[in-house]
PDB file of N, CA and C in Angstrom:
ATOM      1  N   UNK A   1     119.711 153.201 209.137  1.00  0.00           N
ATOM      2  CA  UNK A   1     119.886 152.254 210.229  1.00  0.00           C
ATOM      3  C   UNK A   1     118.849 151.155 210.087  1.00  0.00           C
ATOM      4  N   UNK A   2     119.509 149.634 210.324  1.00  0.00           N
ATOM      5  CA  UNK A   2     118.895 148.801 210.659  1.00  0.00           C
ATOM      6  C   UNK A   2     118.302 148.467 211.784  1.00  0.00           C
ATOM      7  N   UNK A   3     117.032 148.246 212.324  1.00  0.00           N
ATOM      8  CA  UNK A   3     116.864 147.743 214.115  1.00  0.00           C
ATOM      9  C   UNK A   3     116.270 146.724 213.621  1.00  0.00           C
ATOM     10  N   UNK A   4     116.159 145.702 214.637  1.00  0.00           N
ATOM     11  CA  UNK A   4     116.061 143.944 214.268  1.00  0.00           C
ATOM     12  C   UNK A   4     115.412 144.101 215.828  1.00  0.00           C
ATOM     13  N   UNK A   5     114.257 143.405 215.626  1.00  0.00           N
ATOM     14  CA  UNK A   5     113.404 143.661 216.618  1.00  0.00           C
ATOM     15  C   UNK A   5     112.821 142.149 216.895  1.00  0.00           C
ATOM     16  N   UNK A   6     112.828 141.483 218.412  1.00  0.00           N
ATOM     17  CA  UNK A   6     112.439 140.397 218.813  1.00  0.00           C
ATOM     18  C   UNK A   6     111.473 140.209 219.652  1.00  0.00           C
ATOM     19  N   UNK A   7     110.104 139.648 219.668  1.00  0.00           N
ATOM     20  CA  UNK A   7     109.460 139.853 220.838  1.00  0.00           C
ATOM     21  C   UNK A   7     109.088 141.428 221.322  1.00  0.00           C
ATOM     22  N   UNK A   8     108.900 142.567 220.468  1.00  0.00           N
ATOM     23  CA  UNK A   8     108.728 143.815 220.384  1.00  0.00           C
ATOM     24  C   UNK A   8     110.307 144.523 221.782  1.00  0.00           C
ATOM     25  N   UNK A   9     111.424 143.759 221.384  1.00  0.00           N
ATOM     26  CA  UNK A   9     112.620 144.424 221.861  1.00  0.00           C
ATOM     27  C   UNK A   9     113.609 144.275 221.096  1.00  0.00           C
ATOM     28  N   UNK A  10     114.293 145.444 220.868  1.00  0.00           N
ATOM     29  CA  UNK A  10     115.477 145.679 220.182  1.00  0.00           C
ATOM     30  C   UNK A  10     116.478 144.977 220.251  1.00  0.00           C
ATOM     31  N   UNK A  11     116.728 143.881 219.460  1.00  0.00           N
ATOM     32  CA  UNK A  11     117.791 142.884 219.809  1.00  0.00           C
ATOM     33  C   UNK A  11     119.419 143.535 218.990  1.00  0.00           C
ATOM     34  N   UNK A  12     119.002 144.382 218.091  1.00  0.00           N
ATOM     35  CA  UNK A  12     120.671 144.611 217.395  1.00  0.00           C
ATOM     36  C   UNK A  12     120.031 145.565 216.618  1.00  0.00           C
ATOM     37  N   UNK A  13     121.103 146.991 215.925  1.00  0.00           N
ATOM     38  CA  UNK A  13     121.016 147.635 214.721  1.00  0.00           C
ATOM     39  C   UNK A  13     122.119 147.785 213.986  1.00  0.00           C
ATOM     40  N   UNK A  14     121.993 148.071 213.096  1.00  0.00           N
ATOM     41  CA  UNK A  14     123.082 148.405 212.082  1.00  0.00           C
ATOM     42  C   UNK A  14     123.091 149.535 211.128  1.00  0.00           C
ATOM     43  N   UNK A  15     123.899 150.055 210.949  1.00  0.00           N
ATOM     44  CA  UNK A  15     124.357 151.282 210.515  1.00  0.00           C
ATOM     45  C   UNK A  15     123.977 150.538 208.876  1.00  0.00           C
ATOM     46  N   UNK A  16     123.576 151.084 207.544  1.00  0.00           N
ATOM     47  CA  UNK A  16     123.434 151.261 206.305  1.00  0.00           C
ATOM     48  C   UNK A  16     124.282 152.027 205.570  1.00  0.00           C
ATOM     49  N   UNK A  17     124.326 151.550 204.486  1.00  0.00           N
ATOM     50  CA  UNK A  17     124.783 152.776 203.366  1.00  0.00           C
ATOM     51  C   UNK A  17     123.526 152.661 202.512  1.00  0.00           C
ATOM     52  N   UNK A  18     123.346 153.349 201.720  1.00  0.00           N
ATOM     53  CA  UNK A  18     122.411 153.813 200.743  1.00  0.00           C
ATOM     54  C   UNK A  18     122.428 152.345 199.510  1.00  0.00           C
ATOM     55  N   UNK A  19     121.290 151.561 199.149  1.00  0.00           N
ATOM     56  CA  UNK A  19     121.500 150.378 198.450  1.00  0.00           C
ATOM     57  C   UNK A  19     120.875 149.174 199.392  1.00  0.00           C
ATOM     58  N   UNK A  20     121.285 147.902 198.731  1.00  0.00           N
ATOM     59  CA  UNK A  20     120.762 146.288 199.046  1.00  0.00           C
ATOM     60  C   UNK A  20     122.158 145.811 199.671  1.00  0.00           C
ATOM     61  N   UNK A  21     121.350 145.325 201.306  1.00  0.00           N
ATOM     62  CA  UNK A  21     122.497 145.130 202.085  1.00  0.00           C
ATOM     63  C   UNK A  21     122.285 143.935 202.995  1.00  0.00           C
ATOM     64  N   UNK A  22     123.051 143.397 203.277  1.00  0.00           N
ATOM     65  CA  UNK A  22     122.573 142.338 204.315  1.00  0.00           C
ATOM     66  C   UNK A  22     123.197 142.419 205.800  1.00  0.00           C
ATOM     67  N   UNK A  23     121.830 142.062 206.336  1.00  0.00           N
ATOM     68  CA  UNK A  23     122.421 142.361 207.822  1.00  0.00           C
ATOM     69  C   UNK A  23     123.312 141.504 208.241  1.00  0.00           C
ATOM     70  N   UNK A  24     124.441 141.643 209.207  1.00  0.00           N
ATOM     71  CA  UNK A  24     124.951 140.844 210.177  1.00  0.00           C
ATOM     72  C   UNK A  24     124.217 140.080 210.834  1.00  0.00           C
ATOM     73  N   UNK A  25     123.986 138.986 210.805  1.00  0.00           N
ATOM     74  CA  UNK A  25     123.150 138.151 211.921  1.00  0.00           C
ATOM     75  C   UNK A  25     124.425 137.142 212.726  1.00  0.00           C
ATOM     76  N   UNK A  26     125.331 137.702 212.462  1.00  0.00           N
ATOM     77  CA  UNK A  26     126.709 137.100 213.714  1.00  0.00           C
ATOM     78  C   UNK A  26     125.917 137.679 215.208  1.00  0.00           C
ATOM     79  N   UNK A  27     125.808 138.542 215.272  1.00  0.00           N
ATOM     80  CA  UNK A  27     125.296 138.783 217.071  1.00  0.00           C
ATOM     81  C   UNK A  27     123.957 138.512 217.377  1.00  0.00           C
ATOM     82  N   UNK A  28     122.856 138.125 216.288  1.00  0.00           N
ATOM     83  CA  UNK A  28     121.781 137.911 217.001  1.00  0.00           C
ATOM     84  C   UNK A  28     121.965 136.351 217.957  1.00  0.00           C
ATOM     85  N   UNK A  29     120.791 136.283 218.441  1.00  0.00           N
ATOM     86  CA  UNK A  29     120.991 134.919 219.307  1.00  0.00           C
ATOM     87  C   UNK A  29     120.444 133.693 218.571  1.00  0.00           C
ATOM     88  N   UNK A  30     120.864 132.612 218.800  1.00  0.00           N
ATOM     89  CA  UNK A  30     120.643 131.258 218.674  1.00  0.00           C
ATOM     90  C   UNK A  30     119.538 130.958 218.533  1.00  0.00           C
ATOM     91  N   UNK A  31     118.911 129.846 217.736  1.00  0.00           N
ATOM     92  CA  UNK A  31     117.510 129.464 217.685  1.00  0.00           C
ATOM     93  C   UNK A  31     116.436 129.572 216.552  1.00  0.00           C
ATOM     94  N   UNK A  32     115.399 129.234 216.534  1.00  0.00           N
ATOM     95  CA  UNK A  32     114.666 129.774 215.227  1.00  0.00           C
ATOM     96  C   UNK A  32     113.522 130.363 215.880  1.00  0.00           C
ATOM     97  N   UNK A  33     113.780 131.867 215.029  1.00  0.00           N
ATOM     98  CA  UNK A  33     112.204 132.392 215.429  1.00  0.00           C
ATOM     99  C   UNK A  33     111.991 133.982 214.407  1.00  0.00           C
ATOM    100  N   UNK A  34     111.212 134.635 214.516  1.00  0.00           N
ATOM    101  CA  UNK A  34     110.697 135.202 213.512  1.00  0.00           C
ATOM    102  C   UNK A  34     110.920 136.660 214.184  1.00  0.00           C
ATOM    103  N   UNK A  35     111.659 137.730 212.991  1.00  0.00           N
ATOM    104  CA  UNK A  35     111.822 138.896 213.713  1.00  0.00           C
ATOM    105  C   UNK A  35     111.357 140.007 212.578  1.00  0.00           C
ATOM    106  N   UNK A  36     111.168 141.109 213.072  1.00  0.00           N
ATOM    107  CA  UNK A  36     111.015 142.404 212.866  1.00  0.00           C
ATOM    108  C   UNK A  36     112.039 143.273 212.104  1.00  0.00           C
ATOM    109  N   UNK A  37     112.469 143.564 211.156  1.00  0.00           N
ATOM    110  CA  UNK A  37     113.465 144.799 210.525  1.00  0.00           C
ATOM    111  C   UNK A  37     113.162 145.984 210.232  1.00  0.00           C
ATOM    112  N   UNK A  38     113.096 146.822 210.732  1.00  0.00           N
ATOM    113  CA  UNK A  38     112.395 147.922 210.408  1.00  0.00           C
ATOM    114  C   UNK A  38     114.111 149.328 210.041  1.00  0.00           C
ATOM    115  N   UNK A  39     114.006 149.673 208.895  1.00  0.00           N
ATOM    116  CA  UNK A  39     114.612 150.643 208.230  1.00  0.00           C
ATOM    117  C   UNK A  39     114.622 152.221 208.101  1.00  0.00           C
ATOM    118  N   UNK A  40     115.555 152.482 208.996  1.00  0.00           N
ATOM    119  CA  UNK A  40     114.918 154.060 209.315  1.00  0.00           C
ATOM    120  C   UNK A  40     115.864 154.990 208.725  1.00  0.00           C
ATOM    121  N   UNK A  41     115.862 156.197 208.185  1.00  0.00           N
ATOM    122  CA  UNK A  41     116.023 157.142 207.650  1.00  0.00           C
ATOM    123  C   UNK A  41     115.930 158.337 208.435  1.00  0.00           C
ATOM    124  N   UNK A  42     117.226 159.152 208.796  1.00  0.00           N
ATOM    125  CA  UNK A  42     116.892 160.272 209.556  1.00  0.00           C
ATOM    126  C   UNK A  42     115.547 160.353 210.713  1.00  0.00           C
ATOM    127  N   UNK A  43     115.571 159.314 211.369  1.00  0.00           N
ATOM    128  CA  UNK A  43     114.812 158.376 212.816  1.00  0.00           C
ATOM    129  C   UNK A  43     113.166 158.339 212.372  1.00  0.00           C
ATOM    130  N   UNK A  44     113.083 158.102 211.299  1.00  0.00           N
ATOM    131  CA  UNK A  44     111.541 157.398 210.688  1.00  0.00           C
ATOM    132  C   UNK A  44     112.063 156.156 209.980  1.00  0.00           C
ATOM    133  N   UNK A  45     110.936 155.432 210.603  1.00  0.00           N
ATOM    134  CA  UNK A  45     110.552 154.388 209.544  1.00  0.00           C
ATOM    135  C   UNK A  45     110.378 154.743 208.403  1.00  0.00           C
ATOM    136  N   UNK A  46     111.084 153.739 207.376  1.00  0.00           N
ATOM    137  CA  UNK A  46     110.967 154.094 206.198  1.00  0.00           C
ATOM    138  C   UNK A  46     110.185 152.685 205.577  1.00  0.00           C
ATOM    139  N   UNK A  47     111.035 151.481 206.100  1.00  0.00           N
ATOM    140  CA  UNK A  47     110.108 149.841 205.541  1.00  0.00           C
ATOM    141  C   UNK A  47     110.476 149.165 206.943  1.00  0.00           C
ATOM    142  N   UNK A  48     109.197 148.372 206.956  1.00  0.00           N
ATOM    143  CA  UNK A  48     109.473 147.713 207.800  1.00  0.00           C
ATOM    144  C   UNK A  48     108.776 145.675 207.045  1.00  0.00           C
ATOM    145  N   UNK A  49     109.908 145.125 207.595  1.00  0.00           N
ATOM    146  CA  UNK A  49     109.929 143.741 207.005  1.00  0.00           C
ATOM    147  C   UNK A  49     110.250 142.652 208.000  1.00  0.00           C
ATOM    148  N   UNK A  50     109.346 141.533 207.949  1.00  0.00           N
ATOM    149  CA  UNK A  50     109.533 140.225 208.738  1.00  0.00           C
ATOM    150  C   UNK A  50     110.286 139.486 208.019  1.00  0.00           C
ATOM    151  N   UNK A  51     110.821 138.593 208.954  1.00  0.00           N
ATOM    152  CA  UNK A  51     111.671 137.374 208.381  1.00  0.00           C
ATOM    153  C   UNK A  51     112.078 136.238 209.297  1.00  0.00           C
ATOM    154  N   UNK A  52     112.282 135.032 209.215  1.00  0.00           N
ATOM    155  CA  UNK A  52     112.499 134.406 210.232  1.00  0.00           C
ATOM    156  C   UNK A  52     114.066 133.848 209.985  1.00  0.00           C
ATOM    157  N   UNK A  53     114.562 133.321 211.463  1.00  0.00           N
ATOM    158  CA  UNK A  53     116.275 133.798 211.346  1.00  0.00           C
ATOM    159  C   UNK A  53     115.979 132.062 212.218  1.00  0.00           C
ATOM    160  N   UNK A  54     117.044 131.462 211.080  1.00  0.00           N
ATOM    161  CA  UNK A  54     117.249 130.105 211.623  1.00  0.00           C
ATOM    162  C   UNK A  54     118.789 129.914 211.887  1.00  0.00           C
ATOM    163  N   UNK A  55     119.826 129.856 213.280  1.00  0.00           N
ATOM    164  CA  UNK A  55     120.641 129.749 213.296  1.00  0.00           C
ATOM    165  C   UNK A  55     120.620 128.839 214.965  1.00  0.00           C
ATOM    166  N   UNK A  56     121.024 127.445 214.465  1.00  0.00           N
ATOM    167  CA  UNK A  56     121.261 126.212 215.262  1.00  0.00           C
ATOM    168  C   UNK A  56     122.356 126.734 216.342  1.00  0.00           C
ATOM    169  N   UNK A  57     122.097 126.044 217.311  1.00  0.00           N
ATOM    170  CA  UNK A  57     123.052 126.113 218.632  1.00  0.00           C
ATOM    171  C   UNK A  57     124.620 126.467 218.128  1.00  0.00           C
ATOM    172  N   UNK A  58     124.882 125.082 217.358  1.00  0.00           N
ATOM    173  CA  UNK A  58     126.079 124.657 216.844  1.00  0.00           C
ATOM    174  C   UNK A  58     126.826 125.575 215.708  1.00  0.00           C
ATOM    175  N   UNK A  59     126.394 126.496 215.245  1.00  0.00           N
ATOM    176  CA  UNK A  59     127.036 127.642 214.291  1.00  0.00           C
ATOM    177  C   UNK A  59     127.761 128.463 214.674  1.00  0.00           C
ATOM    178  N   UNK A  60     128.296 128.265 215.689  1.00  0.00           N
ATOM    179  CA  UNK A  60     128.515 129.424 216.119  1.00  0.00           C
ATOM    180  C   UNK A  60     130.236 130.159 216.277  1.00  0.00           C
ATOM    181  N   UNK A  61     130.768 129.105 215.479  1.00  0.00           N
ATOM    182  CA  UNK A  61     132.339 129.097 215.190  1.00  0.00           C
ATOM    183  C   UNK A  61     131.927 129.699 213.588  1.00  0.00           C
ATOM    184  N   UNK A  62     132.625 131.088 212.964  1.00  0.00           N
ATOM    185  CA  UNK A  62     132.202 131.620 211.733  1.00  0.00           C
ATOM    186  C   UNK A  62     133.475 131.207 210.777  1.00  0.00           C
ATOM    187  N   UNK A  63     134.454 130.540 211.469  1.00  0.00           N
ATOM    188  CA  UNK A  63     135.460 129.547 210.929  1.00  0.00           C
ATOM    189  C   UNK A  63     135.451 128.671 209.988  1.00  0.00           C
ATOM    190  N   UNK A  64     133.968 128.021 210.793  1.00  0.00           N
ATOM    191  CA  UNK A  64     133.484 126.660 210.124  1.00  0.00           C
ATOM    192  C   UNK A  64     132.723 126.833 209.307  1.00  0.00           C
ATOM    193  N   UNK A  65     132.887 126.794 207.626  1.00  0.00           N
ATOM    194  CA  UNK A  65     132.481 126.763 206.968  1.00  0.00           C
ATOM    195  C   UNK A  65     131.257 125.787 206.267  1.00  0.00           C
ATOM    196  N   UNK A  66     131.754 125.086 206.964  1.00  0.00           N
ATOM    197  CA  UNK A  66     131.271 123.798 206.297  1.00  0.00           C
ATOM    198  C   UNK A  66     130.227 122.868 207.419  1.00  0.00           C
ATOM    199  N   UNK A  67     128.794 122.748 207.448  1.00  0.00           N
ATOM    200  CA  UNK A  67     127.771 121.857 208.662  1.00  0.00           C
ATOM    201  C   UNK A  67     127.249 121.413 207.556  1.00  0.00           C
ATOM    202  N   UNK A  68     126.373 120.357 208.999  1.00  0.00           N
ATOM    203  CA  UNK A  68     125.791 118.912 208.157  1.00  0.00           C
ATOM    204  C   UNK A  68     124.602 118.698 209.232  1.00  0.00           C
ATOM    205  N   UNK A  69     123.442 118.778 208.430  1.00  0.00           N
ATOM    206  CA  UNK A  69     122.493 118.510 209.465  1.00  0.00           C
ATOM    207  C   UNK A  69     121.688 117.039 209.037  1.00  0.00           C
ATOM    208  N   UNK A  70     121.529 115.956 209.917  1.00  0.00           N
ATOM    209  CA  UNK A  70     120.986 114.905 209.578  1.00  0.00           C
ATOM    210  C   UNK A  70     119.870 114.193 210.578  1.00  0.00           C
ATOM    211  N   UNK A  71     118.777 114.478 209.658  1.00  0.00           N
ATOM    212  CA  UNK A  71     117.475 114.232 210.412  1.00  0.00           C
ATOM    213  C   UNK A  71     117.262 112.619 209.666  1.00  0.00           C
ATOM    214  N   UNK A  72     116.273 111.719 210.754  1.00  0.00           N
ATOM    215  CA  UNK A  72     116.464 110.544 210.612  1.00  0.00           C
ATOM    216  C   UNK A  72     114.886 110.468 210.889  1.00  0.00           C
ATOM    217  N   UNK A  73     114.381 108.817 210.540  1.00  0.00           N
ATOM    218  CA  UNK A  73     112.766 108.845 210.695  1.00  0.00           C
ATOM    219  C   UNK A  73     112.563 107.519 210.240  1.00  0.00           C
ATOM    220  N   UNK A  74     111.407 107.379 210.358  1.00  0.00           N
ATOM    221  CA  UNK A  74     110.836 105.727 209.747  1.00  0.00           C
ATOM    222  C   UNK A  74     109.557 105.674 208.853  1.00  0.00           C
ATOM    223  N   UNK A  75     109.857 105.326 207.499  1.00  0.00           N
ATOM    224  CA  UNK A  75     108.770 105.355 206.428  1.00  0.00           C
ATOM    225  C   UNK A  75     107.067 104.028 207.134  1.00  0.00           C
ATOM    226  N   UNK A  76     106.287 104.600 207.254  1.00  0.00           N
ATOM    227  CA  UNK A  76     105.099 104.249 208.010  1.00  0.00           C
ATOM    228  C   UNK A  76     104.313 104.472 206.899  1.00  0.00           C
ATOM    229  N   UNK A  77     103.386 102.645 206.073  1.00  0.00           N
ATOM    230  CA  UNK A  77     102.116 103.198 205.498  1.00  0.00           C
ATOM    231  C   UNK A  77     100.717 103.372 206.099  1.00  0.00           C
ATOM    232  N   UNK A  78     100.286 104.255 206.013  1.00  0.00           N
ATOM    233  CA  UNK A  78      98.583 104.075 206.717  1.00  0.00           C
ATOM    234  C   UNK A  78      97.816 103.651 205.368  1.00  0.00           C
ATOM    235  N   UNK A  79      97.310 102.841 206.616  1.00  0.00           N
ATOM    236  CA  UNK A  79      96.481 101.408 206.043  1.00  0.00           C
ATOM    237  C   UNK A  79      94.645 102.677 206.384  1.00  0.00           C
ATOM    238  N   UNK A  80      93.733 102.811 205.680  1.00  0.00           N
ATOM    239  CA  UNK A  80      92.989 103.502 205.904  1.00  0.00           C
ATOM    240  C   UNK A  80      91.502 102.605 205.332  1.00  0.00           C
ATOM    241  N   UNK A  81      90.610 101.848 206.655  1.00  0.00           N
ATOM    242  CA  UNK A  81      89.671 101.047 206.401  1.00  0.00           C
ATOM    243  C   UNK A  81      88.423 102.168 206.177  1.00  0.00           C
ATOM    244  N   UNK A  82      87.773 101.263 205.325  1.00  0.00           N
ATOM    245  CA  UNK A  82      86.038 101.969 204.748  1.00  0.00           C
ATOM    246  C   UNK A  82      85.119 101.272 205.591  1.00  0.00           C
ATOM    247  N   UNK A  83      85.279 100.196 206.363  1.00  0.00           N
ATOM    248  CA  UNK A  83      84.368  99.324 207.237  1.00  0.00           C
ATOM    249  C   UNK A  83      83.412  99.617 207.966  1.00  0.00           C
TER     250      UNK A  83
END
């Protein structure tokens, strides 16, 4: 079993098979922030691993294959006096 842990609360687990697997992150929640995985074996920890889970407001149709994120800004030189 997988438990995915947020803010030291159990946000989702998942059942394993034996091997390299990736979690479902369809039900966690929205947002970016940094969580807990901890891997248990007959109800011990076996590894436990951080990771941070970036999934935007807007993802949330698993339909849509295809996003576009476009960040915008203004090139600024600093001028830096020795005076």
């Amino acid at each position: 079993i997988a438990e995915v842990w947020l803010d030291n609360r159990l946000i989702y687990s998942q059942q394993l098979q034996p091997g390299m697997q990736a979690i479902d992150t369809r039900r966690l929640p929205s947002g970016i922030y940094n969580i807990t995985i901890n891997t248990l074996e007959n109800g011990k920890v076996v590894d436990t691993q951080t990771a941070q889970v970036y999934k935007p407001l807007g993802w949330q149709n698993p339909n849509q294959k295809w996003r576009l994120n476009l960040w915008g800004g203004q090139k600024k030189d600093l001028v830096l006096s020795s005076k």
